[in-house]
Tab-separated table of C-alpha atoms in Angstrom:
chain	number	residue	atom	x	y	z
A	1	UNK	CA	0.000	0.000	0.000
A	2	UNK	CA	1.252	3.490	-0.839
A	3	UNK	CA	0.495	6.094	1.829
A	4	UNK	CA	0.988	9.777	1.039
A	5	UNK	CA	1.471	12.111	3.988
A	6	UNK	CA	0.732	15.788	3.470
A	7	UNK	CA	3.841	17.082	5.169
A	8	UNK	CA	7.617	17.233	5.173
A	9	UNK	CA	7.633	17.668	8.971
A	10	UNK	CA	9.904	15.069	10.634
A	11	UNK	CA	7.619	14.506	13.615
A	12	UNK	CA	4.556	13.895	11.427
A	13	UNK	CA	6.413	11.521	9.100
A	14	UNK	CA	7.894	9.625	12.050
A	15	UNK	CA	4.392	9.291	13.501
A	16	UNK	CA	3.008	7.741	10.313
A	17	UNK	CA	5.956	5.366	9.928
A	18	UNK	CA	5.730	4.207	13.550
A	19	UNK	CA	1.952	3.740	13.459
A	20	UNK	CA	2.092	1.515	10.381
A	21	UNK	CA	5.063	-0.432	11.797
A	22	UNK	CA	3.387	-0.995	15.165
A	23	UNK	CA	0.189	-2.148	13.465
A	24	UNK	CA	2.286	-4.411	11.201
A	25	UNK	CA	0.835	-2.918	8.038
A	26	UNK	CA	3.228	-2.821	5.099
A	27	UNK	CA	3.229	0.626	3.594
A	28	UNK	CA	5.437	2.804	1.463
A	29	UNK	CA	5.282	6.222	3.124
A	30	UNK	CA	5.569	9.104	0.630
A	31	UNK	CA	5.895	12.667	1.955
A	32	UNK	CA	4.066	15.314	-0.096
A	33	UNK	CA	4.415	19.053	0.404
A	34	UNK	CA	0.671	19.657	0.732
A	35	UNK	CA	-0.938	23.016	1.471
A	36	UNK	CA	-3.394	23.226	4.339
A	37	UNK	CA	-5.364	26.173	2.904
A	38	UNK	CA	-5.887	27.422	6.458
A	39	UNK	CA	-4.034	29.962	8.583
A	40	UNK	CA	-0.396	29.254	9.370
A	41	UNK	CA	-1.643	29.079	12.977
A	42	UNK	CA	-5.088	27.423	12.899
A	43	UNK	CA	-7.138	28.934	15.715
A	44	UNK	CA	-10.008	26.500	16.244
A	45	UNK	CA	-10.830	22.824	16.020
A	46	UNK	CA	-12.809	23.485	12.852
A	47	UNK	CA	-9.975	25.319	11.095
A	48	UNK	CA	-7.478	22.651	12.185
A	49	UNK	CA	-9.765	19.881	10.886
A	50	UNK	CA	-10.082	21.693	7.552
A	51	UNK	CA	-6.291	21.870	7.339
A	52	UNK	CA	-5.957	18.122	7.877
A	53	UNK	CA	-8.644	17.364	5.278
A	54	UNK	CA	-7.084	19.698	2.706
A	55	UNK	CA	-3.657	18.110	3.164
A	56	UNK	CA	-5.060	14.574	2.774
A	57	UNK	CA	-7.165	15.447	-0.275
A	58	UNK	CA	-4.241	17.259	-1.934
A	59	UNK	CA	-2.084	14.150	-1.460
A	60	UNK	CA	-4.738	11.900	-2.918
A	61	UNK	CA	-5.116	14.095	-5.996
A	62	UNK	CA	-1.388	14.719	-6.515
A	63	UNK	CA	0.263	11.377	-5.845
A	64	UNK	CA	-0.078	7.708	-6.704
A	65	UNK	CA	-1.185	6.928	-3.146
A	66	UNK	CA	-3.828	4.387	-2.203
A	67	UNK	CA	-4.365	6.222	1.080
A	68	UNK	CA	-3.571	9.823	2.013
A	69	UNK	CA	-3.079	11.261	5.464
A	70	UNK	CA	-3.261	14.902	6.476
A	71	UNK	CA	-2.152	16.005	9.930
A	72	UNK	CA	-2.653	19.491	11.327
A	73	UNK	CA	-1.814	21.101	14.631
A	74	UNK	CA	-3.533	24.185	15.953
A	75	UNK	CA	-5.020	25.773	19.030
A	76	UNK	CA	-8.545	26.236	20.278
A	77	UNK	CA	-9.881	28.828	22.720
A	78	UNK	CA	-12.016	27.706	25.652
A	79	UNK	CA	-13.315	29.394	28.792
A	80	UNK	CA	-10.395	27.686	30.564
A	81	UNK	CA	-7.759	29.110	28.224
A	82	UNK	CA	-6.008	28.259	24.967
A	83	UNK	CA	-5.412	24.558	24.294
A	84	UNK	CA	-3.265	22.777	21.737
A	85	UNK	CA	-5.387	20.738	19.333
A	86	UNK	CA	-4.315	18.216	16.725
A	87	UNK	CA	-6.351	16.594	13.990
A	88	UNK	CA	-5.851	14.027	11.276
A	89	UNK	CA	-7.698	13.004	8.143
A	90	UNK	CA	-7.410	9.836	6.078
A	91	UNK	CA	-8.632	10.050	2.484
A	92	UNK	CA	-9.276	7.395	-0.161
A	93	UNK	CA	-10.674	7.866	-3.634
A	94	UNK	CA	-14.470	7.877	-3.733
A	95	UNK	CA	-14.861	7.889	0.065
A	96	UNK	CA	-15.654	10.524	2.647
A	97	UNK	CA	-12.503	11.497	4.607
A	98	UNK	CA	-12.097	9.936	8.042
A	99	UNK	CA	-11.277	12.241	10.961
A	100	UNK	CA	-9.639	11.840	14.360
A	101	UNK	CA	-8.404	14.247	17.014
A	102	UNK	CA	-5.640	13.980	19.543
A	103	UNK	CA	-4.465	15.027	22.959
A	104	UNK	CA	-4.984	18.513	24.284
A	105	UNK	CA	-3.028	20.520	26.769
A	106	UNK	CA	-3.597	23.968	28.230
A	107	UNK	CA	-0.938	26.400	27.080
A	108	UNK	CA	0.686	28.730	29.604
A	109	UNK	CA	-0.650	32.278	29.303
A	110	UNK	CA	2.842	33.445	28.316
A	111	UNK	CA	2.517	31.365	25.130
A	112	UNK	CA	-1.244	31.790	24.616
A	113	UNK	CA	-0.988	35.576	24.727
A	114	UNK	CA	1.609	35.626	21.957
A	115	UNK	CA	-0.533	33.332	19.794
A	116	UNK	CA	-3.573	35.545	20.331
A	117	UNK	CA	-1.453	38.460	19.119
A	118	UNK	CA	-0.873	36.651	15.808
A	119	UNK	CA	2.394	34.772	16.284
A	120	UNK	CA	2.789	31.121	15.207
A	121	UNK	CA	3.366	28.374	17.745
A	122	UNK	CA	6.560	26.955	16.185
A	123	UNK	CA	8.631	30.155	16.399
A	124	UNK	CA	7.111	31.018	19.786
A	125	UNK	CA	8.167	27.610	21.136
A	126	UNK	CA	11.653	27.972	19.646
A	127	UNK	CA	11.962	31.328	21.431
A	128	UNK	CA	10.482	29.977	24.683
A	129	UNK	CA	12.766	26.917	24.754
A	130	UNK	CA	15.831	28.774	23.420
A	131	UNK	CA	16.186	26.040	20.760
A	132	UNK	CA	15.241	25.709	17.115
A	133	UNK	CA	13.077	23.170	15.313
A	134	UNK	CA	10.761	22.323	18.196
A	135	UNK	CA	7.819	21.674	15.826
A	136	UNK	CA	9.826	19.028	13.913
A	137	UNK	CA	10.938	17.370	17.108
A	138	UNK	CA	9.172	17.140	20.465
A	139	UNK	CA	6.699	19.926	19.734
A	140	UNK	CA	4.998	22.140	22.281
A	141	UNK	CA	3.375	19.032	23.765
A	142	UNK	CA	6.841	17.605	24.457
A	143	UNK	CA	8.043	20.802	26.097
A	144	UNK	CA	4.959	21.172	28.305
A	145	UNK	CA	4.788	17.480	29.311
A	146	UNK	CA	8.505	17.360	30.155
A	147	UNK	CA	9.063	14.916	27.283
A	148	UNK	CA	6.434	12.429	28.490
A	149	UNK	CA	4.444	12.827	25.247
A	150	UNK	CA	6.146	14.154	22.148
A	151	UNK	CA	4.598	15.421	18.931
A	152	UNK	CA	5.270	12.223	16.936
A	153	UNK	CA	3.667	10.104	19.673
A	154	UNK	CA	0.601	12.333	19.775
A	155	UNK	CA	0.163	12.197	15.996
A	156	UNK	CA	0.821	8.425	15.999
A	157	UNK	CA	-2.217	8.016	18.235
A	158	UNK	CA	-4.333	9.992	15.738
A	159	UNK	CA	-3.083	7.845	12.851
A	160	UNK	CA	-3.994	4.657	14.716
A	161	UNK	CA	-7.488	6.084	15.259
A	162	UNK	CA	-7.749	6.756	11.518
A	163	UNK	CA	-6.438	3.328	10.506
A	164	UNK	CA	-8.810	1.622	12.923
A	165	UNK	CA	-11.780	3.480	11.453
A	166	UNK	CA	-10.642	2.540	7.941
A	167	UNK	CA	-10.310	-1.125	8.888
A	168	UNK	CA	-13.734	-1.154	10.530
A	169	UNK	CA	-15.357	0.377	7.419
A	170	UNK	CA	-13.735	-2.289	5.220
A	171	UNK	CA	-15.107	-5.077	7.398
A	172	UNK	CA	-18.645	-3.729	7.842
A	173	UNK	CA	-21.170	-5.695	5.801
A	174	UNK	CA	-23.454	-3.522	3.681
């Protein structure tokens, strides 16, 4: 099976590779530089979901993939504060895209305030951690969970949710 992933991000690609390996599904993983067609910093669940769907559908239309996966990270405002949110979409020709969401964590106000002012999470986290490339490595989730859950692990969970839904749909009698 050929699986296109709508990203060049190391953490997202690692997540897809690990999910398929752990589930013992043979797959050729093909990264595709896919646009999200949403803000650089998606600011709601809905916008983040749209980004994941757009990435998956772009991959499906612009590759030789059997299955396409779009992954998108964003934030969502609640009465409790600003939370990280992460969504994935799995697309196949002629089928409605599957969706799954991941872990959430409340962002410190120091970070949330900068995002509300229009900055993007990746550069903000690089500045906060005094390192570069956080979004391709542990991600904000890794920083704020002291490395207990990293970005690839969080996205791997989403991919397993998507694969499980796909498998269930293939086995359901019509």
